[in-house]
Tab-separated table of C-alpha atoms in Angstrom:
chain	number	residue	atom	x	y	z
A	1	MET	CA	67.753	33.482	-39.882
A	2	ALA	CA	64.402	34.625	-38.459
A	3	ILE	CA	63.160	31.020	-38.109
A	4	VAL	CA	65.042	29.649	-35.117
A	5	ASP	CA	63.133	26.371	-34.822
A	6	ASN	CA	60.138	25.013	-36.643
A	7	ALA	CA	58.394	21.671	-36.133
A	8	VAL	CA	55.089	19.825	-36.193
A	9	TYR	CA	54.122	17.663	-33.192
A	10	LEU	CA	51.638	14.831	-32.948
A	11	GLU	CA	50.725	13.227	-29.619
A	12	GLY	CA	53.591	15.057	-27.965
A	13	LYS	CA	56.244	13.799	-30.374
A	14	ARG	CA	58.166	15.707	-32.999
A	15	GLN	CA	57.133	14.462	-36.424
A	16	THR	CA	58.907	16.627	-38.999
A	17	ASP	CA	61.502	19.375	-39.335
A	18	PRO	CA	60.195	21.544	-42.188
A	19	VAL	CA	62.723	23.694	-43.989
A	20	SER	CA	60.243	26.489	-44.663
A	21	LEU	CA	57.024	27.923	-43.295
A	22	ALA	CA	55.139	26.632	-46.330
A	23	GLU	CA	56.185	23.070	-45.485
A	24	THR	CA	55.186	23.593	-41.867
A	25	PHE	CA	51.671	24.638	-42.853
A	26	GLU	CA	51.399	21.690	-45.267
A	27	PHE	CA	52.594	19.085	-42.724
A	28	MET	CA	50.346	20.539	-40.026
A	29	ARG	CA	47.279	20.182	-42.211
A	30	SER	CA	48.191	16.707	-43.484
A	31	LEU	CA	49.161	15.280	-40.084
A	32	GLY	CA	46.574	17.102	-38.041
A	33	GLY	CA	49.211	17.981	-35.448
A	34	MET	CA	50.409	21.081	-33.656
A	35	ALA	CA	52.834	23.519	-35.250
A	36	TRP	CA	55.385	25.304	-33.071
A	37	ILE	CA	57.211	28.071	-34.916
A	38	GLY	CA	59.978	30.049	-33.231
A	39	LEU	CA	60.885	33.366	-34.856
A	40	TYR	CA	63.697	35.764	-33.933
A	41	ARG	CA	63.181	39.341	-35.078
A	42	PRO	CA	61.292	38.361	-38.242
A	43	ASP	CA	60.795	40.765	-41.135
A	44	ASP	CA	57.373	41.916	-42.310
A	45	ASP	CA	57.015	39.242	-45.010
A	46	GLU	CA	57.822	36.329	-42.689
A	47	LEU	CA	55.415	37.467	-39.993
A	48	ALA	CA	52.765	38.286	-42.588
A	49	ALA	CA	52.962	34.716	-43.944
A	50	VAL	CA	52.386	33.303	-40.449
A	51	ALA	CA	49.599	35.799	-39.785
A	52	ASP	CA	47.790	34.873	-43.008
A	53	GLU	CA	48.050	31.136	-42.369
A	54	PHE	CA	46.770	31.295	-38.777
A	55	SER	CA	44.450	34.293	-39.224
A	56	LEU	CA	46.241	36.336	-36.577
A	57	HIS	CA	44.641	39.633	-35.662
A	58	GLN	CA	46.234	42.627	-37.347
A	59	LEU	CA	46.583	44.608	-34.102
A	60	ALA	CA	48.462	41.756	-32.445
A	61	VAL	CA	50.715	41.377	-35.491
A	62	GLU	CA	51.522	45.105	-35.427
A	63	ASP	CA	52.411	44.869	-31.738
A	64	ALA	CA	54.703	41.925	-32.449
A	65	MET	CA	56.442	43.805	-35.242
A	66	GLU	CA	56.888	47.127	-33.455
A	67	GLY	CA	57.810	45.762	-30.045
A	68	HIS	CA	58.168	47.960	-26.950
A	69	GLN	CA	54.940	46.585	-25.504
A	70	ARG	CA	53.987	46.123	-21.885
A	71	SER	CA	53.364	42.650	-20.464
A	72	LYS	CA	49.795	41.674	-21.300
A	73	LEU	CA	47.356	38.895	-22.142
A	74	GLU	CA	44.764	39.489	-24.866
A	75	ARG	CA	42.307	37.270	-26.651
A	76	TYR	CA	41.437	37.667	-30.331
A	77	GLY	CA	38.740	35.143	-31.145
A	78	SER	CA	40.209	31.698	-30.512
A	79	THR	CA	43.794	32.995	-30.402
A	80	LEU	CA	45.616	34.168	-27.298
A	81	PHE	CA	48.199	36.898	-27.651
A	82	VAL	CA	50.715	37.099	-24.808
A	83	VAL	CA	53.451	39.695	-24.376
A	84	LEU	CA	56.194	38.930	-21.868
A	85	ARG	CA	59.172	41.013	-20.706
A	86	PRO	CA	61.974	38.547	-19.936
A	87	ALA	CA	65.070	39.803	-18.162
A	88	ARG	CA	68.576	38.691	-17.373
A	89	TYR	CA	71.224	40.029	-15.012
A	90	LEU	CA	74.589	40.972	-16.532
A	91	ASP	CA	77.181	40.278	-13.833
A	92	ALA	CA	80.046	42.101	-15.526
A	93	GLU	CA	78.077	45.324	-15.902
A	94	GLU	CA	75.913	44.862	-12.796
A	95	LYS	CA	72.769	45.811	-14.676
A	96	VAL	CA	69.515	44.237	-15.848
A	97	GLU	CA	68.864	43.678	-19.545
A	98	PHE	CA	65.211	43.470	-20.584
A	99	GLY	CA	63.855	41.713	-23.634
A	100	GLU	CA	60.477	41.180	-25.237
A	101	LEU	CA	58.651	38.023	-26.264
A	102	HIS	CA	55.346	37.724	-28.130
A	103	VAL	CA	53.444	34.443	-28.109
A	104	PHE	CA	50.482	33.560	-30.329
A	105	VAL	CA	48.580	30.537	-29.047
A	106	GLY	CA	45.850	28.924	-31.111
A	107	ALA	CA	44.005	25.616	-31.105
A	108	ASP	CA	46.729	23.833	-33.087
A	109	PHE	CA	49.690	26.205	-33.219
A	110	VAL	CA	52.137	28.249	-31.182
A	111	VAL	CA	54.131	31.102	-32.703
A	112	THR	CA	56.828	32.845	-30.663
A	113	VAL	CA	58.364	36.132	-31.767
A	114	ARG	CA	61.485	36.938	-29.806
A	115	HIS	CA	63.221	40.340	-29.799
A	116	ALA	CA	66.103	39.563	-27.412
A	117	GLU	CA	68.433	36.767	-26.350
A	118	SER	CA	66.296	35.942	-23.336
A	119	PRO	CA	64.432	33.672	-22.677
A	120	ASP	CA	66.078	30.460	-23.828
A	121	LEU	CA	63.180	28.958	-25.800
A	122	GLY	CA	65.433	26.220	-27.095
A	123	ARG	CA	65.652	24.886	-23.548
A	124	VAL	CA	61.860	25.088	-23.253
A	125	ARG	CA	61.432	23.069	-26.431
A	126	ARG	CA	63.933	20.418	-25.380
A	127	ARG	CA	62.312	20.067	-21.957
A	128	LEU	CA	58.870	19.588	-23.475
A	129	GLU	CA	60.151	17.168	-26.081
A	130	ASP	CA	61.633	15.115	-23.235
A	131	THR	CA	58.177	14.984	-21.577
A	132	PRO	CA	55.802	14.055	-24.425
A	133	GLU	CA	52.984	13.311	-21.954
A	134	LEU	CA	52.958	17.054	-21.173
A	135	LEU	CA	53.557	18.236	-24.735
A	136	LYS	CA	50.634	16.190	-26.063
A	137	MET	CA	48.313	18.492	-24.071
A	138	GLY	CA	48.780	20.928	-26.901
A	139	PRO	CA	49.557	24.655	-27.247
A	140	SER	CA	48.491	25.400	-23.662
A	141	ALA	CA	51.373	23.192	-22.455
A	142	VAL	CA	53.800	25.244	-24.545
A	143	LEU	CA	52.392	28.484	-23.124
A	144	TYR	CA	52.764	27.135	-19.587
A	145	ALA	CA	56.369	26.056	-20.234
A	146	ILE	CA	57.261	29.477	-21.678
A	147	LEU	CA	55.732	31.276	-18.687
A	148	ASP	CA	57.573	28.950	-16.330
A	149	GLU	CA	60.889	29.583	-18.104
A	150	VAL	CA	60.456	33.361	-18.045
A	151	VAL	CA	59.643	33.319	-14.329
A	152	ASP	CA	62.575	30.979	-13.594
A	153	GLU	CA	64.948	33.323	-15.440
A	154	TYR	CA	63.789	36.155	-13.174
A	155	GLU	CA	65.402	34.464	-10.166
A	156	PRO	CA	69.035	35.366	-11.054
A	157	VAL	CA	67.845	38.922	-11.661
A	158	VAL	CA	66.327	39.053	-8.182
A	159	ASN	CA	69.554	37.703	-6.678
A	160	GLY	CA	71.648	40.238	-8.585
A	161	LEU	CA	69.452	43.155	-7.527
A	162	GLU	CA	69.472	41.964	-3.923
A	163	ASN	CA	73.274	41.848	-3.960
A	164	ASP	CA	73.434	45.362	-5.459
A	165	ILE	CA	71.116	46.702	-2.752
A	166	ASP	CA	73.299	45.128	-0.049
A	167	GLU	CA	76.338	46.847	-1.556
A	168	ILE	CA	74.489	50.165	-1.660
A	169	GLU	CA	73.619	49.900	2.029
A	170	ASN	CA	77.322	49.497	2.827
A	171	GLU	CA	78.298	52.385	0.545
A	172	LEU	CA	75.528	54.569	1.944
A	173	PHE	CA	77.017	54.695	5.429
A	174	GLY	CA	80.573	54.530	4.154
A	175	GLY	CA	80.352	57.959	2.566
A	176	GLU	CA	80.981	56.782	-1.012
A	177	PRO	CA	80.713	59.816	-3.345
A	178	GLY	CA	78.945	58.013	-6.220
A	179	VAL	CA	76.327	56.209	-4.153
A	180	SER	CA	73.505	58.628	-5.019
A	181	ARG	CA	73.922	57.956	-8.746
A	182	ARG	CA	74.010	54.211	-8.187
A	183	ILE	CA	70.856	54.319	-6.049
A	184	TYR	CA	69.071	56.304	-8.765
A	185	ASP	CA	70.139	53.932	-11.571
A	186	LEU	CA	69.220	50.851	-9.543
A	187	HIS	CA	65.870	52.385	-8.617
A	188	ARG	CA	65.083	52.842	-12.328
A	189	GLU	CA	65.992	49.195	-13.019
A	190	VAL	CA	63.754	47.997	-10.195
A	191	ILE	CA	60.850	50.096	-11.508
A	192	GLU	CA	61.363	48.608	-14.987
A	193	PHE	CA	61.534	45.120	-13.470
A	194	GLN	CA	58.350	45.831	-11.540
A	195	ARG	CA	56.581	46.816	-14.768
A	196	ALA	CA	57.700	43.529	-16.322
A	197	THR	CA	56.683	41.270	-13.437
A	198	GLN	CA	53.603	42.838	-11.884
A	199	PRO	CA	51.223	42.209	-14.838
A	200	LEU	CA	52.241	38.538	-14.783
A	201	GLN	CA	50.235	37.939	-11.618
A	202	PHE	CA	47.043	39.184	-13.266
A	203	MET	CA	47.806	37.259	-16.454
A	204	VAL	CA	48.456	33.894	-14.775
A	205	GLU	CA	45.456	34.338	-12.468
A	206	ASN	CA	43.241	34.939	-15.507
A	207	LEU	CA	44.590	31.849	-17.253
A	208	GLU	CA	44.106	29.714	-14.161
A	209	ARG	CA	40.591	30.974	-13.455
A	210	GLY	CA	39.595	30.832	-17.103
A	211	SER	CA	40.841	27.313	-17.745
A	212	GLU	CA	37.518	26.300	-19.296
A	213	LYS	CA	37.309	29.404	-21.428
A	214	TYR	CA	40.861	28.888	-22.652
A	215	HIS	CA	40.375	25.097	-22.972
A	216	LEU	CA	43.229	24.292	-20.604
A	217	ASP	CA	43.875	20.773	-19.378
A	218	PRO	CA	43.411	20.416	-15.560
A	219	GLU	CA	47.074	19.436	-15.268
A	220	ILE	CA	48.083	22.682	-16.988
A	221	SER	CA	45.862	24.629	-14.567
A	222	ARG	CA	47.603	22.993	-11.603
A	223	ARG	CA	50.997	23.791	-13.038
A	224	LEU	CA	49.936	27.384	-13.665
A	225	GLY	CA	49.028	27.549	-9.968
A	226	ASP	CA	52.638	26.736	-9.136
A	227	VAL	CA	53.849	29.429	-11.549
A	228	LEU	CA	51.441	31.871	-9.892
A	229	ASP	CA	52.958	31.149	-6.478
A	230	HIS	CA	56.398	31.979	-7.853
A	231	VAL	CA	55.081	35.147	-9.494
A	232	ILE	CA	53.407	36.375	-6.289
A	233	ARG	CA	56.619	35.841	-4.319
A	234	LEU	CA	58.577	37.559	-7.074
A	235	VAL	CA	56.266	40.586	-7.119
A	236	GLU	CA	56.533	40.910	-3.328
A	237	GLN	CA	60.337	40.829	-3.523
A	238	VAL	CA	60.415	43.488	-6.232
A	239	ASN	CA	58.045	45.708	-4.232
A	240	THR	CA	60.351	45.305	-1.230
A	241	PHE	CA	63.359	46.271	-3.374
A	242	ARG	CA	61.616	49.444	-4.501
A	243	THR	CA	60.712	50.369	-0.927
A	244	LEU	CA	64.287	49.740	0.233
A	245	LEU	CA	65.700	51.956	-2.514
A	246	GLN	CA	63.204	54.723	-1.775
A	247	ASN	CA	64.251	54.545	1.872
A	248	ALA	CA	67.901	54.558	0.796
A	249	LEU	CA	67.311	57.759	-1.182
A	250	THR	CA	65.659	59.324	1.874
A	251	VAL	CA	68.472	58.227	4.177
A	252	HIS	CA	71.071	59.478	1.703
A	253	SER	CA	69.375	62.895	1.552
A	254	THR	CA	69.292	62.994	5.357
A	255	LEU	CA	72.974	62.046	5.622
A	256	VAL	CA	73.950	64.663	3.041
A	257	ALA	CA	71.963	67.327	4.907
A	258	GLN	CA	73.533	66.209	8.182
A	259	ARG	CA	77.044	66.419	6.721
A	260	GLN	CA	76.272	69.871	5.337
A	261	ASN	CA	75.018	71.011	8.743
A	262	GLU	CA	78.125	69.644	10.413
A	263	GLU	CA	80.302	71.438	7.870
A	264	MET	CA	78.412	74.693	8.394
A	265	THR	CA	78.761	74.300	12.167
A	266	ARG	CA	82.475	73.677	11.801
A	267	LEU	CA	82.882	76.709	9.538
A	268	THR	CA	80.863	78.845	11.951
A	269	GLU	CA	82.960	77.736	14.895
A	270	THR	CA	86.135	78.435	12.930
A	271	SER	CA	84.830	81.861	12.002
A	272	LEU	CA	83.974	82.615	15.620
A	273	ARG	CA	87.429	81.551	16.730
A	274	GLN	CA	88.964	83.751	14.073
A	275	ASN	CA	86.796	86.669	15.182
A	276	GLU	CA	87.983	86.218	18.761
A	277	GLU	CA	91.589	86.208	17.599
A	278	VAL	CA	91.001	89.354	15.552
A	279	LYS	CA	89.480	91.071	18.616
A	280	ARG	CA	92.471	90.187	20.765
A	281	ILE	CA	94.968	91.308	18.171
A	282	SER	CA	93.059	94.558	17.579
A	283	SER	CA	92.815	95.221	21.321
A	284	TRP	CA	96.539	94.777	21.930
A	285	ALA	CA	97.316	96.852	18.873
A	286	ALA	CA	95.176	99.689	20.250
A	287	ILE	CA	96.754	99.380	23.720
A	288	LEU	CA	100.259	99.570	22.238
A	289	PHE	CA	99.297	102.326	19.816
A	290	ALA	CA	98.344	104.873	22.544
A	291	PRO	CA	101.780	104.980	24.311
A	292	THR	CA	103.471	104.922	20.927
A	293	LEU	CA	101.449	107.971	19.893
A	294	VAL	CA	102.431	109.903	23.042
A	295	ALA	CA	106.075	108.914	22.654
A	296	ALA	CA	106.036	109.858	19.006
A	297	ILE	CA	104.679	113.313	19.727
A	298	TYR	CA	107.167	114.001	22.485
A	299	GLY	CA	109.964	112.598	20.438
A	300	MET	CA	109.611	115.264	17.754
A	301	ASN	CA	112.697	117.513	17.500
A	302	PHE	CA	111.013	120.926	17.424
A	303	ASP	CA	112.413	123.928	19.288
A	304	PHE	CA	109.078	125.255	20.385
A	305	MET	CA	106.872	122.608	22.022
A	306	PRO	CA	104.746	122.761	25.183
A	307	GLU	CA	106.259	121.427	28.402
A	308	LEU	CA	109.779	121.094	27.006
A	309	GLN	CA	111.170	122.984	29.974
A	310	TRP	CA	108.761	121.361	32.476
A	311	ALA	CA	110.561	119.303	35.089
A	312	LEU	CA	107.652	116.850	35.417
A	313	GLY	CA	107.187	116.481	31.673
A	314	TYR	CA	109.043	113.196	31.384
A	315	PRO	CA	107.255	111.464	34.324
A	316	PHE	CA	103.947	112.888	33.065
A	317	ALA	CA	104.507	111.382	29.625
A	318	LEU	CA	105.277	107.975	31.148
A	319	VAL	CA	102.240	108.123	33.413
A	320	LEU	CA	100.070	109.182	30.478
A	321	MET	CA	101.312	106.229	28.424
A	322	VAL	CA	100.678	103.740	31.227
A	323	ALA	CA	97.293	105.234	32.112
A	324	THR	CA	96.141	105.187	28.491
A	325	GLY	CA	97.228	101.555	28.077
A	326	VAL	CA	95.611	100.469	31.336
A	327	GLY	CA	92.424	102.323	30.479
A	328	LEU	CA	92.165	100.681	27.058
A	329	TYR	CA	92.987	97.262	28.586
A	330	LEU	CA	90.173	97.608	31.133
A	331	ALA	CA	87.764	98.811	28.476
A	332	PHE	CA	88.518	95.874	26.182
A	333	LYS	CA	88.401	93.457	29.100
A	334	ARG	CA	84.978	94.721	30.105
A	335	ASN	CA	83.733	94.176	26.532
A	336	ARG	CA	85.279	90.699	26.518
A	337	TRP	CA	87.669	91.414	23.720
A	338	LEU	CA	90.512	90.220	25.933
């Protein structure tokens, strides 16, 4: 059902529970009270009926139907149109889920069009019905209570994001492989949260400053001041989260570059050590190759070879082998191959 709750209030007290929108409009006119209609993802016909009865501006109605709007406060004649982006933190998935709420506020009516599970407008209604002295202040009291509920529901989101950032800081210096992806995803959530919360400060400030223009009771203005304080603190926290995550991305890039440099240094040192080993092996191979060459030549079994009948041939061959080896050893030593 698109109509979640639907009632007419007089002097802050619930008078009737109409079963249809037509009955709501009839009771509102006959009693002279305030209608509060809560809709959840209404179809075109249902929203069109409300728009016709309360003369809602077509542009605002189109925004409410299409959704995907930014947080904003607009005035169409005597009707205020407010778009809010409520949010809730999903502990199991460790992510933030964003919703959308449209509120039409007139002189004697409030229409809420909700596109997500959050915020809990049923709790808002019950709280106001338990304080009729506040509810009798009219639609502005309902708008204040909705703003207050949305801002209150941001607190668990802030706590969840803060906990996630703490975990990221531990993972960042712990060398976790998936930390870069988590930082990126969390940074996107914080940006989205910032887009939802930052316009609220301007919106509540405008309502508070324009209390006469919007016909707000002084008590509502004071209460909006308290909501504004919460919003300002919330915006500052979200800005801090974004700065921390940007710094985390920078630190992560630095750590990755540092690890790559260390790996390159290690590989270079290994390569140098291997080169030194190759030099030593090559040097000793050359030193051993020279005597082997001499011995191989003189070990050939040919009848006609020079110095075969020379009495000093054998000592000469040995001296030549030793001299060649020593000469190569000294040469390699001088070039620091050995």
